[in-house]
Tab-separated table of C-alpha atoms in Angstrom:
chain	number	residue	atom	x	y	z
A	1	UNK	CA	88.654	-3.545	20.449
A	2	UNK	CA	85.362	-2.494	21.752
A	3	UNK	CA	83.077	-5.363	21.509
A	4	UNK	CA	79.464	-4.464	20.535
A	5	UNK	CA	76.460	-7.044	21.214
A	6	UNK	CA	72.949	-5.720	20.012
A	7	UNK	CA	69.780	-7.507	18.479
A	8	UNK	CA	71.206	-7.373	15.111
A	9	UNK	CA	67.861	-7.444	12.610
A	10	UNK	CA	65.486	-6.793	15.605
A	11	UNK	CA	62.920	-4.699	14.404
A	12	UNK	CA	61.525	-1.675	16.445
A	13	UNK	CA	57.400	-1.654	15.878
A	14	UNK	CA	55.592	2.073	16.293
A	15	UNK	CA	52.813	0.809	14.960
A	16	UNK	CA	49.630	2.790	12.943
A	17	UNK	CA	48.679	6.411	14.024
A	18	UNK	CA	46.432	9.239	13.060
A	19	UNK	CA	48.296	12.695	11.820
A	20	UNK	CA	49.646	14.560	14.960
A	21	UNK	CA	49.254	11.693	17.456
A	22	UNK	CA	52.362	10.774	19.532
A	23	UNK	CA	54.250	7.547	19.133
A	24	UNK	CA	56.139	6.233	21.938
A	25	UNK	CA	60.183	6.426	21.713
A	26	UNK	CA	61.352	3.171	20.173
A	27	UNK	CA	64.705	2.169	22.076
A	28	UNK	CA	67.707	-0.736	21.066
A	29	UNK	CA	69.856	-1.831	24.016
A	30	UNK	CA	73.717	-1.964	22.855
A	31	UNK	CA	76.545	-3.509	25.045
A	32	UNK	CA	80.052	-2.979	24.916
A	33	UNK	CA	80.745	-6.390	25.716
A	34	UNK	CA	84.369	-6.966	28.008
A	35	UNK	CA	86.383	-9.326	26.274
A	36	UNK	CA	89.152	-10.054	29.138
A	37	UNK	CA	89.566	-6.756	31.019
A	38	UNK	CA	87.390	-3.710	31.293
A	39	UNK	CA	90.355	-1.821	31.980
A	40	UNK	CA	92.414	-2.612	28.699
A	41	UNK	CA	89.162	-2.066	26.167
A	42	UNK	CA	88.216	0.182	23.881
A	43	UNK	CA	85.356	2.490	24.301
A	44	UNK	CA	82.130	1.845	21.701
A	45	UNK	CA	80.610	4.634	19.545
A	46	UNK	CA	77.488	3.959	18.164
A	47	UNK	CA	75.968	6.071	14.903
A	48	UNK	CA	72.471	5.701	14.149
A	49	UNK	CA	71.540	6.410	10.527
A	50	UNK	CA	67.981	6.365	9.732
A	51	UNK	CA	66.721	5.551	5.734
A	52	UNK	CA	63.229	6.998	6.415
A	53	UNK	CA	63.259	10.780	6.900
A	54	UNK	CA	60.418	10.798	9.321
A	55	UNK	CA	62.740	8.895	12.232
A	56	UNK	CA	65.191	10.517	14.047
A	57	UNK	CA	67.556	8.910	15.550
A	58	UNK	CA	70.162	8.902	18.629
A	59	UNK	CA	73.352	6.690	18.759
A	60	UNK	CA	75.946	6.673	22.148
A	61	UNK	CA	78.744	8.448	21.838
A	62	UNK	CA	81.295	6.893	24.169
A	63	UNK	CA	80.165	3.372	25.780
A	64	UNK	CA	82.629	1.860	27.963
A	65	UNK	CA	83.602	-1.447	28.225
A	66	UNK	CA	80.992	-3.358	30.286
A	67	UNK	CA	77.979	-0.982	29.698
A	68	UNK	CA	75.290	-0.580	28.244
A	69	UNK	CA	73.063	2.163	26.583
A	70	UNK	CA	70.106	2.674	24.356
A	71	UNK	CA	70.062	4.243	20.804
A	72	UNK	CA	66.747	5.470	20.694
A	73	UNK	CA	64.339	6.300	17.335
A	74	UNK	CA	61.630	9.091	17.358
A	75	UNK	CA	58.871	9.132	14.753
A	76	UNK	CA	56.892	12.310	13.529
A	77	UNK	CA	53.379	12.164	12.639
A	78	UNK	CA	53.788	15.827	11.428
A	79	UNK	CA	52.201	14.162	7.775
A	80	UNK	CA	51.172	11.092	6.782
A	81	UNK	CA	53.033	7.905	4.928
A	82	UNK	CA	55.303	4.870	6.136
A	83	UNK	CA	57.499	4.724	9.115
A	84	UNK	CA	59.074	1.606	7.616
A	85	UNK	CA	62.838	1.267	6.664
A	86	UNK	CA	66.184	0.817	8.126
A	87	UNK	CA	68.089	2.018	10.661
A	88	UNK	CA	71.874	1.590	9.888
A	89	UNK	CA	74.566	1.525	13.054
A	90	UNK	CA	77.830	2.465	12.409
A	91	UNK	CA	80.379	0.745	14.668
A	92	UNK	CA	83.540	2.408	16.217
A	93	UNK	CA	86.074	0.801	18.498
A	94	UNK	CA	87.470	4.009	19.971
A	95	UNK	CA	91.147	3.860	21.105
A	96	UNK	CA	92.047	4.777	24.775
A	97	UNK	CA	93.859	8.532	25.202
A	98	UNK	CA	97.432	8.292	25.608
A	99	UNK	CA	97.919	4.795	23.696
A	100	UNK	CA	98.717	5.988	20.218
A	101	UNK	CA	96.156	3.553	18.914
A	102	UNK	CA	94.001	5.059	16.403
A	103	UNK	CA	90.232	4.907	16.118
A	104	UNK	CA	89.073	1.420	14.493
A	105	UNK	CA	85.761	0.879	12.215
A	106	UNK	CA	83.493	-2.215	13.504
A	107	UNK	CA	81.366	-4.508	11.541
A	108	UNK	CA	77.744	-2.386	11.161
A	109	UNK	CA	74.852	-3.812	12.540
A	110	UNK	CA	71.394	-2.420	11.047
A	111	UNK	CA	67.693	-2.451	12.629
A	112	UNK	CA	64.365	-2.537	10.841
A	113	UNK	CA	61.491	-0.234	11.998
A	114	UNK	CA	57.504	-0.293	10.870
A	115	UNK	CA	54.404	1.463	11.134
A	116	UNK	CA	52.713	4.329	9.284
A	117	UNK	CA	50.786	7.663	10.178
A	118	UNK	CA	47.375	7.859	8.428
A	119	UNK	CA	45.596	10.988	7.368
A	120	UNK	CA	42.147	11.258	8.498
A	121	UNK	CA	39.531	11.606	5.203
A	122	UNK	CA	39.169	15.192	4.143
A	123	UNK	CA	35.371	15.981	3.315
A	124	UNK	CA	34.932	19.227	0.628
A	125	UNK	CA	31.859	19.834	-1.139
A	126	UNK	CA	29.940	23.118	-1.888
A	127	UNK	CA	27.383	24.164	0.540
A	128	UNK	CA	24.966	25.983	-2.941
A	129	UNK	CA	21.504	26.219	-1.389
A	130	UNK	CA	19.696	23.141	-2.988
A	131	UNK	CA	16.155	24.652	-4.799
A	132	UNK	CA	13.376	22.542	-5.656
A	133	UNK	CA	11.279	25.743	-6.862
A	134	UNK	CA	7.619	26.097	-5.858
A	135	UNK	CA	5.060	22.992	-7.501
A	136	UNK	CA	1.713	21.830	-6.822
A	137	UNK	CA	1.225	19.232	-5.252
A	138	UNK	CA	1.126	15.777	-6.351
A	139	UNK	CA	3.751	16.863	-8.769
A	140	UNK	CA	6.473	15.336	-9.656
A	141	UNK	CA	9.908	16.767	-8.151
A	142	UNK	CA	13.258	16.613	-9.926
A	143	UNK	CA	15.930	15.555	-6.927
A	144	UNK	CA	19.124	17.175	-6.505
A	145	UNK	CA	22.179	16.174	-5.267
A	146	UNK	CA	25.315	17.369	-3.164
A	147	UNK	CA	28.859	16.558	-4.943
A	148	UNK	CA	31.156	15.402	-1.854
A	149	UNK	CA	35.146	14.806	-1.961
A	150	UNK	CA	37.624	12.947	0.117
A	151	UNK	CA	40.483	15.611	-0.890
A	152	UNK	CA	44.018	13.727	-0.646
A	153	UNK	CA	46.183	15.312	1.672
A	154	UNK	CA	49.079	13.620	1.260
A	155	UNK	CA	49.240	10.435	-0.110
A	156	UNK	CA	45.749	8.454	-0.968
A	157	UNK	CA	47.838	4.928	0.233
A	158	UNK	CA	48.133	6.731	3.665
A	159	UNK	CA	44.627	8.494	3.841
A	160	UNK	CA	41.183	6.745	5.260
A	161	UNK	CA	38.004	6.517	3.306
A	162	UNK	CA	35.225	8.596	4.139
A	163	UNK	CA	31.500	8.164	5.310
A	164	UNK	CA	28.457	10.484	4.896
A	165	UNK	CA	25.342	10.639	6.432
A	166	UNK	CA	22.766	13.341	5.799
A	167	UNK	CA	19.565	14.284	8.254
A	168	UNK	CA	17.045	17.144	8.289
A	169	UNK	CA	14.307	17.967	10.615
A	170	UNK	CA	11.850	18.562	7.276
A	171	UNK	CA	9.973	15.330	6.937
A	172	UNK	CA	9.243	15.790	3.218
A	173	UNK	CA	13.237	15.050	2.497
A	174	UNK	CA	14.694	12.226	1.236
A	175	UNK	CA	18.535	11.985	1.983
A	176	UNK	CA	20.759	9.946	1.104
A	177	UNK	CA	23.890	8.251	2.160
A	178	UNK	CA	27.655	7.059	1.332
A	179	UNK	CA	29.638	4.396	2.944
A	180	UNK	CA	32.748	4.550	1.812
A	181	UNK	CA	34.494	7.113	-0.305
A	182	UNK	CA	38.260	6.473	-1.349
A	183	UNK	CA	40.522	9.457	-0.934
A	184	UNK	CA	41.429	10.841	-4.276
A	185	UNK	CA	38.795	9.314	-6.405
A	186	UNK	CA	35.831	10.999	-8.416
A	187	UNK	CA	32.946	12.838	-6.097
A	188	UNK	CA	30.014	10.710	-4.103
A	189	UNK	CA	26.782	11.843	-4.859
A	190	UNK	CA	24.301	12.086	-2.104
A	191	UNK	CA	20.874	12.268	-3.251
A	192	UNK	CA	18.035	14.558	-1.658
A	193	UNK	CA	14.454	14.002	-2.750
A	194	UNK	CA	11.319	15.976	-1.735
A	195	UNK	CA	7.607	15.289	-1.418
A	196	UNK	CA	4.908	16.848	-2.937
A	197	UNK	CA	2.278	14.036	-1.944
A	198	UNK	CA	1.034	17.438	0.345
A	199	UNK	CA	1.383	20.883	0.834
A	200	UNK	CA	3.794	22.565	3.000
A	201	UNK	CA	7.548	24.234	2.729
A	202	UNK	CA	10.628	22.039	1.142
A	203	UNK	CA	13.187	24.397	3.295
A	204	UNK	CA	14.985	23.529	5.571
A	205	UNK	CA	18.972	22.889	6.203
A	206	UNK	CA	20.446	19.303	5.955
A	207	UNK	CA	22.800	18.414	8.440
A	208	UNK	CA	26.047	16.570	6.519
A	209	UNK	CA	27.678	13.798	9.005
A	210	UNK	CA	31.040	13.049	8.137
A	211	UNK	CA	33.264	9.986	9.614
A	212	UNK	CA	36.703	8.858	8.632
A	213	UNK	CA	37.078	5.191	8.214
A	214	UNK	CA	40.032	3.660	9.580
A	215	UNK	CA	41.782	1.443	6.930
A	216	UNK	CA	41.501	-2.744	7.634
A	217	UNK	CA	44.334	-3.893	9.691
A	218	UNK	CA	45.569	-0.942	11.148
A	219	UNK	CA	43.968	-1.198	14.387
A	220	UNK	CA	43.169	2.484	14.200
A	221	UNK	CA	39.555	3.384	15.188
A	222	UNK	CA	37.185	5.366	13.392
A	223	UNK	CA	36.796	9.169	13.461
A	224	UNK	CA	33.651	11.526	13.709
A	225	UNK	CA	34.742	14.757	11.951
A	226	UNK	CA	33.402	18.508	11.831
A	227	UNK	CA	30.105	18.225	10.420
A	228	UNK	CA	28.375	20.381	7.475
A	229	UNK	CA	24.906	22.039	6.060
A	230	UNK	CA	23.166	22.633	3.324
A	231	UNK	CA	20.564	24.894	2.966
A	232	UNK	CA	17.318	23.612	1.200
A	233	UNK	CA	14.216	25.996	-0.120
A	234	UNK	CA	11.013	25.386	-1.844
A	235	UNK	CA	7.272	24.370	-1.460
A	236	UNK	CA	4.472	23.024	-2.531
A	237	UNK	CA	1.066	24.071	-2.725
A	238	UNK	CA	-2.335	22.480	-3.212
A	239	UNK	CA	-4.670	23.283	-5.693
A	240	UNK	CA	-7.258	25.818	-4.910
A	241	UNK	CA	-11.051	24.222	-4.873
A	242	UNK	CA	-14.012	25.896	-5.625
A	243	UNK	CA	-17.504	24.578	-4.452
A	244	UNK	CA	-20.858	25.059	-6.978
A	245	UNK	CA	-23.789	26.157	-5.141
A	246	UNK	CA	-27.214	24.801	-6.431
């Protein structure tokens, strides 16, 4: 019979990786093994059966006594979630033409693979123009406030947290930050204040910064993403003074 000699167990690593990024081909050497004579062996077929449905995989059809070949795994990144699971090889001895032997079923062997693909962190929030009305000033000014999401994409276990930062080139605002939001959970609130210690305009745009967070262990790095605005009007206006003449 065809004698087969792998790594039984070993386990074939792609590691962590972003949505469309390309993992490298993961590869298992398998020997037919000569037992006494190449000549009077069986041939060794080799069916590769992957669990996970994001791995495709590519057994050897016909390996001859004394050779070797590789069954290689691919991985998509075409959506997020685990690249973890087994990878079943079925074992045929396959009998020589003209012998009247018949086709013989091996002992299977199986492999173990790991890694995931991560989805970067989705940012959504509404860009409503933010009004803090017209007030004199030294008034007091209500703040508002811009709701922000991390939308799940596909799975919140497989998707990073998300960062804001907020800037505008109007001085009299107050922004806000957020450091972390989960994917999935309820909306982060950044905050935008305004002056009215002195006169001047409140409008402006503010410039949203948004940053995926790569998850701990993964050794994935973080991501800057497409920024946003927000549009901003308002002002405030002094009182007007009159002077008494004596």
């Amino acid at each position: 019979y065809a004698k087969p000699t792998f790594a039984d167990g070993a386990i074939l690593a792609f590691g962590n990786a972003h949505v469309g990024d390309v993992l490298a081909t993961q590869t298992a050497s398998v020997t037919n093994t000569v037992v006494t004579n190449a000549t009077f062996q069986d041939a060794l077929r080799v069916v590769a059966n992957a669990v996970n449905g994001k791995l495709t995989a590519t057994g050897l059809a016909s390996l001859t006594a004394g050779n070797s070949g590789n069954v290689s795994v691919v991985a998509s990144t075409a959506t997020a979630g685990s690249l973890a699971g087994d990878l079943d090889l079925l074992l045929t001895s396959l009998a020589k033409s003209g012998t009247g032997l018949t086709d013989s079923s091996l002992t299977a062997g199986k492999l173990t693979t790991t890694g995931a693909v991560y989805d970067y962190a989705k940012p959504t929030y509404v860009a409503t123009t933010l009004d803090f009305g017209n007030v004199r000033a030294g008034a007091t000014v209500a703040g508002q406030s811009i709701a922000i999401n991390n939308l799940v994409v596909t799975d919140a276990a497989y998707q990073e947290a998300l960062a804001v930062s907020a800037s505008s080139a109007n001085a009299k605002l107050a922004l806000g930050s957020l450091a972390g939001l989960t994917a999935g959970n309820a909306a982060g609130t950044l905050t935008v204040d305004a002056s009215a210690a002195t006169a001047g305009s409140l409008a402006g745009n503010i410039s949203l910064g948004f940053t995926s967070l790569a998850k701990a262990g993964t050794n994935l790095g973080n991501t800057v993403l497409a920024g946003g605005t927000v549009a901003v009007t308002g002002a405030v206006y002094e009182d007007r003074k009159s002077t008494r003449l004596n």
